[in-house]
Short mmCIF file of C-alpha atoms and ligand atoms in Angstrom, two decimals:
data_model
loop_
_atom_site.label_atom_id
_atom_site.label_comp_id
_atom_site.label_asym_id
_atom_site.label_seq_id
_atom_site.Cartn_x
_atom_site.Cartn_y
_atom_site.Cartn_z
CA MET A 18 70.14 210.98 111.55
CA ILE A 19 73.68 211.38 113.07
CA ASP A 20 75.29 214.83 112.49
CA ARG A 21 78.70 213.63 110.68
CA ALA A 22 80.35 216.48 111.69
CA ARG A 23 79.84 216.08 115.49
CA VAL A 24 80.97 212.94 115.40
CA THR A 25 84.42 213.54 113.73
CA ALA A 26 84.76 216.79 115.45
CA GLN A 27 84.99 214.68 118.95
CA PRO A 28 88.00 215.47 120.59
CA VAL A 29 90.82 212.78 120.46
CA ALA A 30 91.36 213.75 124.18
CA LEU A 31 87.95 213.03 125.41
CA LEU A 32 88.98 209.28 124.44
CA GLY A 33 92.51 209.13 126.60
CA PRO A 34 95.43 207.31 125.50
CA ASN A 35 95.07 204.33 123.20
CA PRO A 36 94.12 201.98 125.68
CA THR A 37 95.79 199.22 123.29
CA LEU A 38 98.86 200.40 123.11
CA ARG A 39 99.98 198.51 126.32
CA MET A 40 103.85 198.78 127.86
CA PRO A 41 104.73 196.30 129.96
CA VAL A 42 103.41 196.60 133.22
CA GLU A 43 106.71 196.47 135.48
CA ALA A 44 109.08 198.57 134.47
CA PHE A 45 112.95 197.85 134.02
CA ASP A 46 116.06 199.68 133.80
CA TYR A 47 117.92 199.42 129.66
CA VAL A 48 121.97 199.56 129.92
CA ALA A 49 124.04 198.58 126.40
CA PRO A 50 127.38 197.32 127.52
CA ARG A 51 130.23 198.14 124.89
CA SER A 52 132.14 195.21 125.72
CA LEU A 53 131.68 191.60 126.83
CA ALA A 54 133.41 192.77 130.28
CA GLU A 55 130.88 195.18 130.75
CA ALA A 56 128.14 193.16 129.87
CA TYR A 57 129.49 190.41 132.11
CA ALA A 58 129.73 192.66 135.11
CA HIS A 59 126.01 193.60 134.67
CA LEU A 60 124.81 190.33 134.68
CA GLY A 61 126.67 189.73 138.06
CA ASN A 62 125.29 193.07 139.91
CA GLY A 63 123.25 191.21 141.86
CA ARG A 64 120.05 191.86 139.54
CA THR A 65 117.49 190.07 137.56
CA SER A 66 118.54 190.44 133.77
CA LEU A 67 117.28 189.41 130.82
CA LEU A 68 119.57 189.44 127.63
CA LEU A 69 118.16 191.55 124.51
CA ALA A 70 119.48 190.68 120.90
CA GLY A 71 116.91 191.66 118.05
CA GLY A 72 114.15 191.62 121.14
CA THR A 73 111.57 189.30 118.57
CA ASP A 74 110.73 186.79 121.46
CA VAL A 75 111.96 189.13 124.77
CA ILE A 76 110.33 191.98 123.91
CA VAL A 77 107.12 190.25 123.29
CA GLN A 78 107.14 188.45 126.28
CA LEU A 79 108.17 191.57 128.55
CA ARG A 80 105.38 193.28 127.24
CA GLU A 81 102.85 190.03 127.67
CA GLY A 82 104.01 189.45 131.00
CA ARG A 83 105.38 186.08 130.13
CA LYS A 84 109.27 187.76 131.36
CA ARG A 85 110.36 190.17 133.57
CA CYS A 86 113.61 191.82 134.82
CA ASP A 87 115.17 194.74 136.73
CA GLN A 88 117.58 194.94 134.07
CA LEU A 89 117.53 194.61 129.79
CA ILE A 90 121.38 194.43 128.89
CA ASP A 91 121.29 194.80 125.11
CA LEU A 92 124.11 192.80 123.04
CA LYS A 93 123.87 194.95 120.07
CA HIS A 94 126.64 197.29 120.86
CA ILE A 95 129.26 194.48 121.50
CA PRO A 96 131.19 193.98 118.14
CA GLU A 97 132.28 190.23 118.80
CA LEU A 98 128.53 189.49 119.30
CA MET A 99 127.50 191.28 115.89
CA ARG A 100 130.11 189.95 113.78
CA PHE A 101 130.47 186.62 111.47
CA GLY A 102 132.70 185.25 109.35
CA PHE A 103 134.82 182.01 108.36
CA ALA A 104 137.89 181.32 111.25
CA PRO A 105 141.25 180.23 108.49
CA ASP A 106 140.16 176.46 109.33
CA GLY A 107 137.20 176.90 107.68
CA THR A 108 134.76 177.27 110.86
CA LEU A 109 131.41 179.51 110.47
CA GLU A 110 131.97 181.78 113.17
CA VAL A 111 128.60 184.03 114.04
CA GLY A 112 128.13 186.74 116.62
CA ALA A 113 125.50 185.36 119.10
CA ALA A 114 123.41 188.77 118.18
CA ALA A 115 124.25 189.32 114.38
CA PRO A 116 120.75 189.70 112.61
CA LEU A 117 119.36 186.83 110.82
CA ALA A 118 119.32 189.10 107.97
CA ALA A 119 123.10 190.18 107.70
CA LEU A 120 123.53 186.33 107.54
CA TYR A 121 121.60 185.10 105.22
CA GLU A 122 122.20 187.76 102.57
CA ASP A 123 126.19 186.91 102.54
CA ALA A 124 126.66 184.96 99.72
CA GLU A 125 129.93 183.29 101.41
CA VAL A 126 127.39 181.76 103.91
CA LEU A 127 124.78 180.57 101.11
CA ARG A 128 127.22 178.78 99.47
CA ARG A 129 129.21 177.08 101.72
CA VAL A 130 126.29 176.33 104.46
CA PRO A 131 123.46 176.70 102.69
CA ALA A 132 121.65 174.58 105.33
CA LEU A 133 122.17 177.62 107.86
CA VAL A 134 120.49 179.82 105.31
CA ASP A 135 117.66 177.14 104.84
CA ALA A 136 116.53 178.26 108.64
CA ALA A 137 117.67 181.36 108.64
CA SER A 138 115.39 182.54 106.10
CA ILE A 139 112.84 181.30 106.91
CA ILE A 140 112.09 182.80 110.76
CA GLY A 141 109.61 185.52 110.54
CA GLY A 142 109.18 187.69 107.79
CA THR A 143 111.56 190.33 106.65
CA ALA A 144 111.10 192.92 109.77
CA ILE A 145 111.70 190.22 111.89
CA GLN A 146 114.91 189.36 109.63
CA SER A 147 116.27 192.30 110.03
CA ARG A 148 116.40 191.95 113.99
CA ALA A 149 116.45 188.58 114.85
CA SER A 150 119.73 186.38 116.11
CA LEU A 151 120.88 182.85 116.54
CA GLY A 152 121.54 183.54 120.11
CA GLY A 153 118.01 184.59 120.56
CA ASN A 154 116.41 182.24 118.25
CA LEU A 155 118.62 179.29 120.09
CA CYS A 156 118.52 180.78 124.03
CA ASN A 157 114.80 181.37 123.89
CA ALA A 158 114.40 177.28 123.54
CA SER A 159 111.35 176.70 121.38
CA PRO A 160 111.11 173.25 120.84
CA ALA A 161 109.94 174.74 117.13
CA ALA A 162 112.80 176.95 117.21
CA ASP A 163 114.10 176.82 113.25
CA SER A 164 117.95 177.33 113.63
CA SER A 165 118.21 174.37 115.94
CA ALA A 166 117.64 171.14 114.01
CA ALA A 167 119.56 173.19 111.42
CA LEU A 168 122.30 173.79 113.72
CA MET A 169 122.88 170.19 115.35
CA VAL A 170 123.15 168.39 112.27
CA LEU A 171 125.79 170.88 111.09
CA GLY A 172 127.52 169.62 114.39
CA ALA A 173 127.70 173.45 115.66
CA ARG A 174 129.30 174.34 118.98
CA LEU A 175 128.49 176.99 121.04
CA LEU A 176 131.05 179.46 122.86
CA ILE A 177 129.54 180.41 125.91
CA GLY A 178 130.91 183.27 128.35
CA SER A 179 130.99 184.76 131.76
CA ALA A 180 133.09 186.48 134.03
CA SER A 181 135.31 183.42 134.89
CA GLY A 182 135.53 182.49 131.37
CA THR A 183 134.40 180.69 128.56
CA ARG A 184 133.30 176.86 127.82
CA GLU A 185 132.49 175.28 124.57
CA LEU A 186 129.21 173.23 124.65
CA PRO A 187 127.61 171.27 121.58
CA VAL A 188 124.34 173.08 120.29
CA GLU A 189 122.03 170.00 121.51
CA GLU A 190 123.05 170.29 125.03
CA LEU A 191 122.04 174.09 125.18
CA PHE A 192 117.75 173.13 125.41
CA ALA A 193 116.20 172.20 128.73
CA GLY A 194 112.90 172.04 128.09
CA PRO A 195 110.12 174.33 126.48
CA GLY A 196 111.52 178.00 127.39
CA VAL A 197 114.53 176.94 129.25
CA ASN A 198 117.90 176.83 128.31
CA THR A 199 121.22 175.38 129.93
CA LEU A 200 123.29 178.53 130.61
CA GLN A 201 123.83 179.59 133.99
CA PRO A 202 122.33 183.03 135.32
CA SER A 203 125.83 184.75 134.51
CA GLU A 204 126.51 183.42 131.40
CA LEU A 205 125.75 184.40 127.86
CA LEU A 206 126.33 183.01 124.47
CA VAL A 207 128.84 184.71 122.65
CA GLN A 208 129.51 183.12 119.25
CA VAL A 209 127.73 180.04 117.65
CA ARG A 210 130.68 177.65 115.82
CA ILE A 211 130.11 175.75 112.52
CA PRO A 212 132.83 173.93 111.94
CA PRO A 213 133.98 172.79 108.11
CA GLN A 214 131.94 170.03 106.97
CA PRO A 215 132.93 166.71 105.89
CA PRO A 216 133.47 166.41 102.56
CA ARG A 217 131.10 164.64 99.92
CA SER A 218 128.55 165.70 102.60
CA GLY A 219 125.41 167.72 102.24
CA ALA A 220 123.03 169.15 104.52
CA PHE A 221 118.97 170.49 104.55
CA TYR A 222 116.67 171.88 107.01
CA LEU A 223 112.80 172.17 106.23
CA ARG A 224 109.43 172.24 108.26
CA PHE A 225 106.02 171.96 107.78
CA ILE A 226 103.69 175.13 108.54
CA PRO A 227 99.82 175.74 107.02
CA ARG A 228 101.29 178.70 105.40
CA ASN A 229 103.73 179.66 102.62
CA GLU A 230 105.61 181.54 105.42
CA MET A 231 105.51 183.50 108.43
CA ASP A 232 104.27 180.57 110.68
CA ILE A 233 105.83 178.51 113.47
CA ALA A 234 106.87 174.83 112.63
CA VAL A 235 104.17 172.00 113.41
CA ALA A 236 107.41 170.53 112.85
CA SER A 237 110.97 170.08 111.34
CA ALA A 238 113.72 168.10 110.24
CA GLY A 239 117.24 168.65 109.10
CA ALA A 240 120.01 165.75 107.96
CA ARG A 241 123.20 165.98 106.85
CA LEU A 242 124.89 163.14 104.70
CA GLU A 243 128.20 162.06 103.85
CA LEU A 244 129.19 160.33 101.07
CA ASN A 245 132.08 157.41 100.48
CA ALA A 246 134.22 158.27 97.58
CA THR A 247 132.62 157.03 94.96
CA GLY A 248 129.38 158.36 96.03
CA ASP A 249 127.29 155.05 96.20
CA ARG A 250 127.47 154.89 99.62
CA ILE A 251 126.47 156.55 102.74
CA GLU A 252 129.02 157.30 104.91
CA GLY A 253 127.63 158.87 107.99
CA ALA A 254 124.20 160.69 108.81
CA ARG A 255 123.01 163.23 111.26
CA ILE A 256 119.11 164.08 111.62
CA ALA A 257 117.62 166.40 114.08
CA LEU A 258 114.03 167.07 114.41
CA GLY A 259 112.37 170.18 115.57
CA ALA A 260 108.43 170.86 117.82
CA VAL A 261 108.24 166.92 118.30
CA GLY A 262 109.09 166.98 121.98
CA PRO A 263 109.91 169.41 124.58
CA THR A 264 113.34 169.97 123.09
CA PRO A 265 114.58 170.04 119.78
CA LEU A 266 115.68 166.43 119.21
CA MET A 267 118.27 163.50 117.72
CA ALA A 268 117.17 160.96 116.25
CA LYS A 269 120.66 159.14 116.57
CA ALA A 270 119.11 155.46 115.68
CA ALA A 271 117.66 156.51 112.66
CA ALA A 272 121.10 158.50 111.49
CA GLU A 273 123.45 155.47 112.41
CA ALA A 274 120.97 152.90 110.43
CA LEU A 275 121.64 155.03 107.36
CA ALA A 276 125.64 154.23 107.71
CA GLY A 277 126.72 151.89 104.59
CA GLU A 278 123.50 151.80 103.23
CA VAL A 279 122.89 153.14 99.57
CA PRO A 280 121.48 156.21 99.42
CA GLY A 281 118.09 156.35 98.19
CA GLU A 282 114.39 156.23 98.57
CA GLU A 283 114.23 152.57 100.76
CA ALA A 284 117.06 153.77 102.97
CA PHE A 285 115.26 156.97 103.42
CA ALA A 286 112.08 155.88 104.28
CA ARG A 287 113.88 153.25 106.88
CA ALA A 288 115.06 156.09 108.62
CA GLY A 289 111.98 158.30 108.41
CA GLU A 290 110.03 155.72 110.29
CA LEU A 291 112.93 155.37 112.77
CA ALA A 292 113.24 159.18 113.08
CA ALA A 293 109.34 158.83 113.96
CA GLY A 294 110.34 156.88 116.66
CA VAL A 295 112.10 159.26 118.97
CA ALA A 296 109.47 162.29 118.49
CA SER A 297 107.18 162.67 121.54
CA PRO A 298 104.88 165.23 120.55
CA ILE A 299 102.17 167.19 122.47
CA THR A 300 98.98 167.95 120.88
CA ASP A 301 98.46 171.49 120.31
CA MET A 302 96.55 174.21 117.80
CA ARG A 303 99.42 173.69 115.88
CA GLY A 304 99.07 170.03 115.06
CA SER A 305 98.14 166.93 117.31
CA VAL A 306 100.20 163.84 118.36
CA ALA A 307 99.91 161.55 114.98
CA GLN A 308 100.22 164.36 112.64
CA ARG A 309 103.45 165.79 114.49
CA LYS A 310 104.84 161.69 114.27
CA ARG A 311 103.98 161.06 110.62
CA LEU A 312 105.48 165.22 110.15
CA ALA A 313 108.46 163.72 111.65
CA SER A 314 108.72 160.48 109.29
CA VAL A 315 107.74 162.52 105.92
CA LEU A 316 110.11 165.48 107.03
CA THR A 317 113.15 163.60 107.84
CA VAL A 318 112.94 161.75 104.04
CA ARG A 319 112.28 164.99 102.23
CA ALA A 320 115.48 166.38 104.29
CA LEU A 321 117.52 163.34 103.65
CA ARG A 322 116.74 163.92 99.94
CA GLY A 323 117.73 167.30 99.90
CA ALA A 324 120.78 166.44 101.79
CA LEU A 325 121.63 163.68 99.44
CA GLN A 326 121.17 166.51 96.34
CA ARG A 327 123.47 169.00 98.16
CA ALA A 328 126.06 165.96 98.98
CA ARG A 329 126.16 164.95 95.34
CA GLU A 330 126.86 168.47 94.29
CA ALA A 331 129.65 169.07 96.68
CA ARG A 332 131.23 165.97 95.05
CA MET B 19 108.88 206.97 136.13
CA ALA B 20 112.82 207.37 135.55
CA ARG B 21 112.94 208.56 131.80
CA THR B 22 115.79 208.28 129.09
CA TYR B 23 117.01 210.87 126.78
CA VAL B 24 117.19 209.85 123.56
CA GLN B 25 118.48 211.39 120.55
CA ALA B 26 118.15 209.92 117.11
CA THR B 27 117.22 210.98 113.17
CA ILE B 28 113.49 210.38 112.56
CA ASN B 29 112.84 211.12 109.11
CA GLY B 30 115.79 213.18 108.30
CA VAL B 31 115.38 215.57 111.61
CA ALA B 32 117.59 215.76 114.60
CA THR B 33 115.10 214.56 117.02
CA ASP B 34 115.23 214.15 120.93
CA PHE B 35 112.92 212.82 123.60
CA LEU B 36 112.60 210.88 126.76
CA CYS B 37 110.91 207.38 127.36
CA GLU B 38 110.61 204.89 129.54
CA PRO B 39 112.81 201.86 128.60
CA ARG B 40 109.87 200.10 128.35
CA GLN B 41 108.31 201.90 125.78
CA SER B 42 108.14 200.66 122.18
CA LEU B 43 109.19 202.76 119.06
CA LEU B 44 105.99 202.56 118.19
CA GLU B 45 104.34 203.69 121.35
CA VAL B 46 107.36 206.59 121.46
CA LEU B 47 106.42 207.57 117.78
CA ARG B 48 103.00 207.44 118.05
CA ASP B 49 102.56 208.82 121.80
CA GLU B 50 105.40 211.26 122.12
CA LEU B 51 105.86 212.41 119.13
CA GLY B 52 102.65 212.87 117.79
CA LEU B 53 103.32 210.74 114.63
CA THR B 54 100.99 208.61 113.96
CA GLY B 55 101.18 207.52 110.18
CA THR B 56 102.80 204.53 111.88
CA LYS B 57 99.54 202.00 113.03
CA GLU B 58 99.39 199.86 115.77
CA GLY B 59 97.74 196.25 115.07
CA CYS B 60 98.76 193.30 117.05
CA ASN B 61 101.39 194.84 118.66
CA ASN B 62 103.28 191.40 118.87
CA GLY B 63 105.18 191.02 115.62
CA ASN B 64 102.54 189.51 113.06
CA CYS B 65 101.28 192.57 111.68
CA GLY B 66 103.32 194.65 109.80
CA ALA B 67 101.02 197.61 110.73
CA CYS B 68 104.27 199.23 112.25
CA SER B 69 106.51 199.11 109.61
CA VAL B 70 109.30 201.62 110.47
CA LEU B 71 113.11 201.34 108.46
CA LEU B 72 116.08 201.33 111.22
CA ASN B 73 119.16 202.53 109.84
CA GLY B 74 118.00 201.30 106.19
CA ARG B 75 116.24 197.83 107.39
CA LEU B 76 112.89 197.14 107.99
CA VAL B 77 111.71 196.34 111.48
CA ASN B 78 108.07 195.94 113.68
CA ALA B 79 108.70 199.63 115.25
CA CYS B 80 106.26 197.28 118.18
CA CYS B 81 109.54 194.86 118.19
CA VAL B 82 111.89 197.76 119.05
CA LEU B 83 112.42 199.62 122.28
CA GLY B 84 112.53 203.46 121.99
CA VAL B 85 115.73 203.41 123.80
CA GLU B 86 117.51 201.30 121.45
CA ILE B 87 116.90 203.85 118.26
CA ASP B 88 119.61 206.27 120.36
CA GLY B 89 122.15 207.72 117.66
CA ALA B 90 120.12 206.08 115.05
CA GLU B 91 118.54 207.18 111.89
CA VAL B 92 114.56 205.82 111.68
CA THR B 93 111.99 206.74 108.37
CA THR B 94 108.59 206.43 109.16
CA ILE B 95 105.55 206.81 106.60
CA GLU B 96 105.83 210.83 107.41
CA GLY B 97 109.07 210.68 105.45
CA ILE B 98 108.21 208.64 102.38
CA GLY B 99 106.75 211.17 100.21
CA ASN B 100 104.11 214.05 101.05
CA PRO B 101 100.33 215.21 100.16
CA ASP B 102 101.81 217.20 97.26
CA ARG B 103 104.60 214.74 96.05
CA LEU B 104 103.38 211.42 96.39
CA HIS B 105 105.88 208.65 96.42
CA PRO B 106 105.12 206.50 93.26
CA LEU B 107 104.28 203.77 95.72
CA GLN B 108 101.40 205.74 97.18
CA GLN B 109 100.63 206.85 93.52
CA ALA B 110 100.68 203.55 92.65
CA PHE B 111 98.02 202.14 96.20
CA LEU B 112 95.84 205.21 94.87
CA GLU B 113 95.72 203.73 91.33
CA GLU B 114 95.63 200.26 91.58
CA ALA B 115 93.03 200.84 94.74
CA ALA B 116 95.35 198.56 96.64
CA LEU B 117 93.57 200.10 99.99
CA GLN B 118 90.21 199.63 101.45
CA CYS B 119 90.48 200.67 105.52
CA GLY B 120 93.61 202.05 105.31
CA VAL B 121 95.19 200.50 108.30
CA CYS B 122 97.95 198.49 106.88
CA THR B 123 98.87 201.06 103.90
CA PRO B 124 101.26 202.72 106.26
CA GLY B 125 103.65 199.52 106.96
CA PHE B 126 102.73 197.84 103.34
CA ILE B 127 104.38 201.23 101.32
CA VAL B 128 107.27 201.47 104.31
CA SER B 129 107.73 197.74 103.56
CA ALA B 130 107.49 197.83 99.79
CA LYS B 131 109.83 200.66 99.87
CA ALA B 132 112.38 198.81 101.34
CA LEU B 133 112.04 196.23 99.02
CA LEU B 134 112.72 198.90 95.92
CA ASP B 135 115.44 200.51 97.56
CA LYS B 136 117.16 197.56 97.86
CA GLU B 137 115.77 195.41 94.71
CA PRO B 138 113.86 197.77 92.10
CA HIS B 139 112.86 195.07 89.76
CA PRO B 140 111.36 192.33 92.33
CA ASP B 141 109.10 189.84 90.14
CA GLU B 142 105.54 188.91 91.77
CA GLN B 143 106.92 186.37 94.06
CA ARG B 144 109.35 187.80 95.75
CA VAL B 145 106.94 190.83 96.59
CA ARG B 146 104.80 188.25 97.85
CA TYR B 147 107.25 186.80 100.29
CA TRP B 148 108.96 190.28 101.49
CA LEU B 149 105.34 191.30 102.30
CA ALA B 150 104.75 188.14 104.19
CA GLY B 151 105.23 189.83 107.58
CA ASN B 152 102.40 192.95 106.35
CA LEU B 153 98.52 191.28 107.08
CA CYS B 154 95.61 193.15 105.38
CA ARG B 155 92.03 192.14 106.31
CA CYS B 156 90.27 193.88 103.42
CA THR B 157 92.04 193.54 99.94
CA GLY B 158 92.69 190.51 99.58
CA TYR B 159 96.29 191.03 98.77
CA ASP B 160 96.40 191.28 95.08
CA LYS B 161 95.90 194.95 94.29
CA ILE B 162 98.55 195.37 96.84
CA VAL B 163 101.02 193.27 94.93
CA ARG B 164 99.74 194.64 91.60
CA ALA B 165 100.05 198.26 93.04
CA VAL B 166 103.83 197.56 94.10
CA LEU B 167 104.79 195.94 90.57
CA LYS B 168 103.59 199.14 89.19
CA ALA B 169 105.35 201.27 91.22
CA ALA B 170 108.69 199.70 90.41
CA ASP B 171 107.71 200.09 86.91
CA ASP B 172 106.92 204.06 87.37
CA MET B 173 110.16 203.99 89.15
CA GLU B 174 112.18 202.83 86.36
CA PRO B 175 112.60 206.37 84.27
CA ALA B 176 113.15 208.37 87.56
CA ARG B 177 116.34 205.86 88.14
CA GLN B 178 118.20 206.71 84.68
C1 LIG C 422 105.72 187.35 113.96
C2 LIG C 422 107.17 186.87 114.33
C3 LIG C 422 107.32 186.01 113.76
C4 LIG C 422 108.12 184.29 114.44
N1 LIG C 422 108.69 183.35 113.53
C5 LIG C 422 109.41 182.81 113.75
C6 LIG C 422 109.85 181.53 112.67
O1 LIG C 422 109.46 181.44 112.22
N2 LIG C 422 110.69 180.80 113.17
C7 LIG C 422 111.57 180.69 114.89
O2 LIG C 422 112.48 179.72 114.76
N3 LIG C 422 111.28 181.83 115.43
C8 LIG C 422 110.24 182.43 115.10
N4 LIG C 422 109.56 183.60 115.87
C9 LIG C 422 110.15 183.85 117.08
C10 LIG C 422 111.72 184.77 117.37
O3 LIG C 422 111.87 185.70 116.21
C11 LIG C 422 113.12 183.86 117.17
O4 LIG C 422 113.24 182.99 117.99
C12 LIG C 422 114.81 184.77 116.82
O5 LIG C 422 115.23 184.30 116.26
C13 LIG C 422 114.73 185.26 118.38
O6 LIG C 422 116.01 186.02 118.07
P1 LIG C 422 116.16 187.50 118.86
O7 LIG C 422 117.59 188.26 118.42
O8 LIG C 422 114.89 188.60 118.15
O9 LIG C 422 115.99 187.38 120.48
P2 LIG C 422 115.67 187.96 121.91
O10 LIG C 422 114.58 188.46 121.80
O11 LIG C 422 116.35 189.24 122.01
O12 LIG C 422 115.78 187.07 123.00
C14 LIG C 422 115.60 185.82 122.85
C15 LIG C 422 115.86 185.09 124.25
O13 LIG C 422 117.17 184.59 124.04
C16 LIG C 422 117.90 185.18 125.20
N5 LIG C 422 118.77 185.83 124.52
C17 LIG C 422 119.53 186.43 123.54
N6 LIG C 422 120.40 186.67 123.26
C18 LIG C 422 120.99 185.87 123.95
C19 LIG C 422 122.51 185.56 123.93
N7 LIG C 422 123.55 185.99 123.27
N8 LIG C 422 122.96 185.13 125.06
C20 LIG C 422 121.85 184.15 126.24
N9 LIG C 422 120.95 184.24 126.18
C21 LIG C 422 120.47 185.66 125.47
C22 LIG C 422 117.25 186.47 125.31
O14 LIG C 422 117.53 187.44 126.78
C23 LIG C 422 115.68 186.28 125.37
O15 LIG C 422 115.25 185.39 126.63
C24 LIG C 422 109.10 184.57 115.24
C25 LIG C 422 108.69 185.76 116.31
C26 LIG C 422 107.56 186.61 115.68
C27 LIG C 422 107.23 187.77 116.48
S1 LIG C 423 101.68 196.39 115.30
FE1 LIG C 423 103.73 195.62 115.10
S2 LIG C 423 103.73 193.85 113.98
FE2 LIG C 423 101.65 194.58 114.77
S1 LIG C 424 93.13 197.96 103.78
FE1 LIG C 424 91.93 197.09 105.70
S2 LIG C 424 93.92 196.22 106.10
FE2 LIG C 424 94.74 196.52 104.25
#
């Protein structure tokens, strides 16, 4: 018989340090600039940098050896990057490192830009949303990132800053490929700007996952519809797809085909077919090419239905 | 290896420690501070075993760096109730048999506390969605959800 007392009395020291608590193999420095100017100076000091917002992507990537850096620059002590609010012209300006939970808990954001909340409130679970940011979600450049397609249909623009000044970029031009964005090493994303939405318009974002929550999109779609004054014709549309290509994609032809049409199932079904045409998915552990193409069409139709309902409520 | 000096308030106690920038808050709590109530499961943000409160917000300690908590307040499972006076959530977990192996339990209690601090009367669906980032391999979740709802009820008179 096993002597239980002896087994449990085994000194922990014999087992050594917990072998599974792994830290990144390579050490790095941590800096926490208090201003953008200070952050730009760190970016320009010749060392390899990574930026740290909520850390829900980058800390895991460093630990797993998928990324490395000499210095990690924490953005959360820079006030401009943590703030969000509506400018006098109605633009929602979101600091790149502001946590998603703060954003979607804001009643005004929910009322005025519900499609952003569709995306922000499904990224990870509660603990992830306490830290994860739009800036991190976008700059990490996953084709499946939930905020991308939502921000693309909302016509969001990005304020990019560096020591030599600022520039603006439509959000869809940030993505270069899986995990790769178009920022220069000297640059960082300062703000996500969502312009005031057209009158009589509504936008909606959704994804397909096999679970109810806490999963990465197999495919996703966002849509925005603008109605005419009488509400019986579509004046304009935007459609974007996630996780069906190397970057999130705008489905231009599908959106253009909706202009002038009667809002409803017939037009939406055709837009869904056209949207599936731009999808160039891969087969991986989350889904197959055929499934993702089919999903691009189905999710486009559902996003359009959601957008139509919101557009009608806005009238 | 260069270590950084960090000062924080942990479970209400002013605490200082040295750590490497690459060490997670989870490693700091367990290996540097001996607070082993916070568990490691996946070490990548998916399981919630390492749930702690950082300035009142629920976070995964494995996805936070130790150096990031300088000046912050952290609450771990050690700061919730004590053996003589269990928190209503801890009492309810016992009464509802909401744990088996117990590895996920500290995370669930911390996560559920964050919910009840914010919303004293969540419904079942709200509890399930809130706890979606906490995984349990043993219980099948129903007992955990029941325990959280019971704790919410039990805490009612205390609030008045
Ligand atoms: C358990 C779990 C579940 C998840 N679920 C989802 C999900 O459902 N949907 C989803 O889309 N994602 C999901 N993610 C991924 C991740 O949480 C999101 O992408 C999140 O929004 C990243 O934001 P962050 O602030 O944590 O980024 P960080 O990890 O801090 O940064 C991400 C990357 O962006 C760079 N970066 C950050 N800020 C800037 C900036 N201002 N300028 C330039 N570069 C910058 C960083 O250097 C890094 O390379 C999940 C992650 C985990 C761990
Ligand atoms: S150990 Fe942190 S979420 Fe699993
Ligand atoms: S009780 Fe064993 S994992 Fe939850």
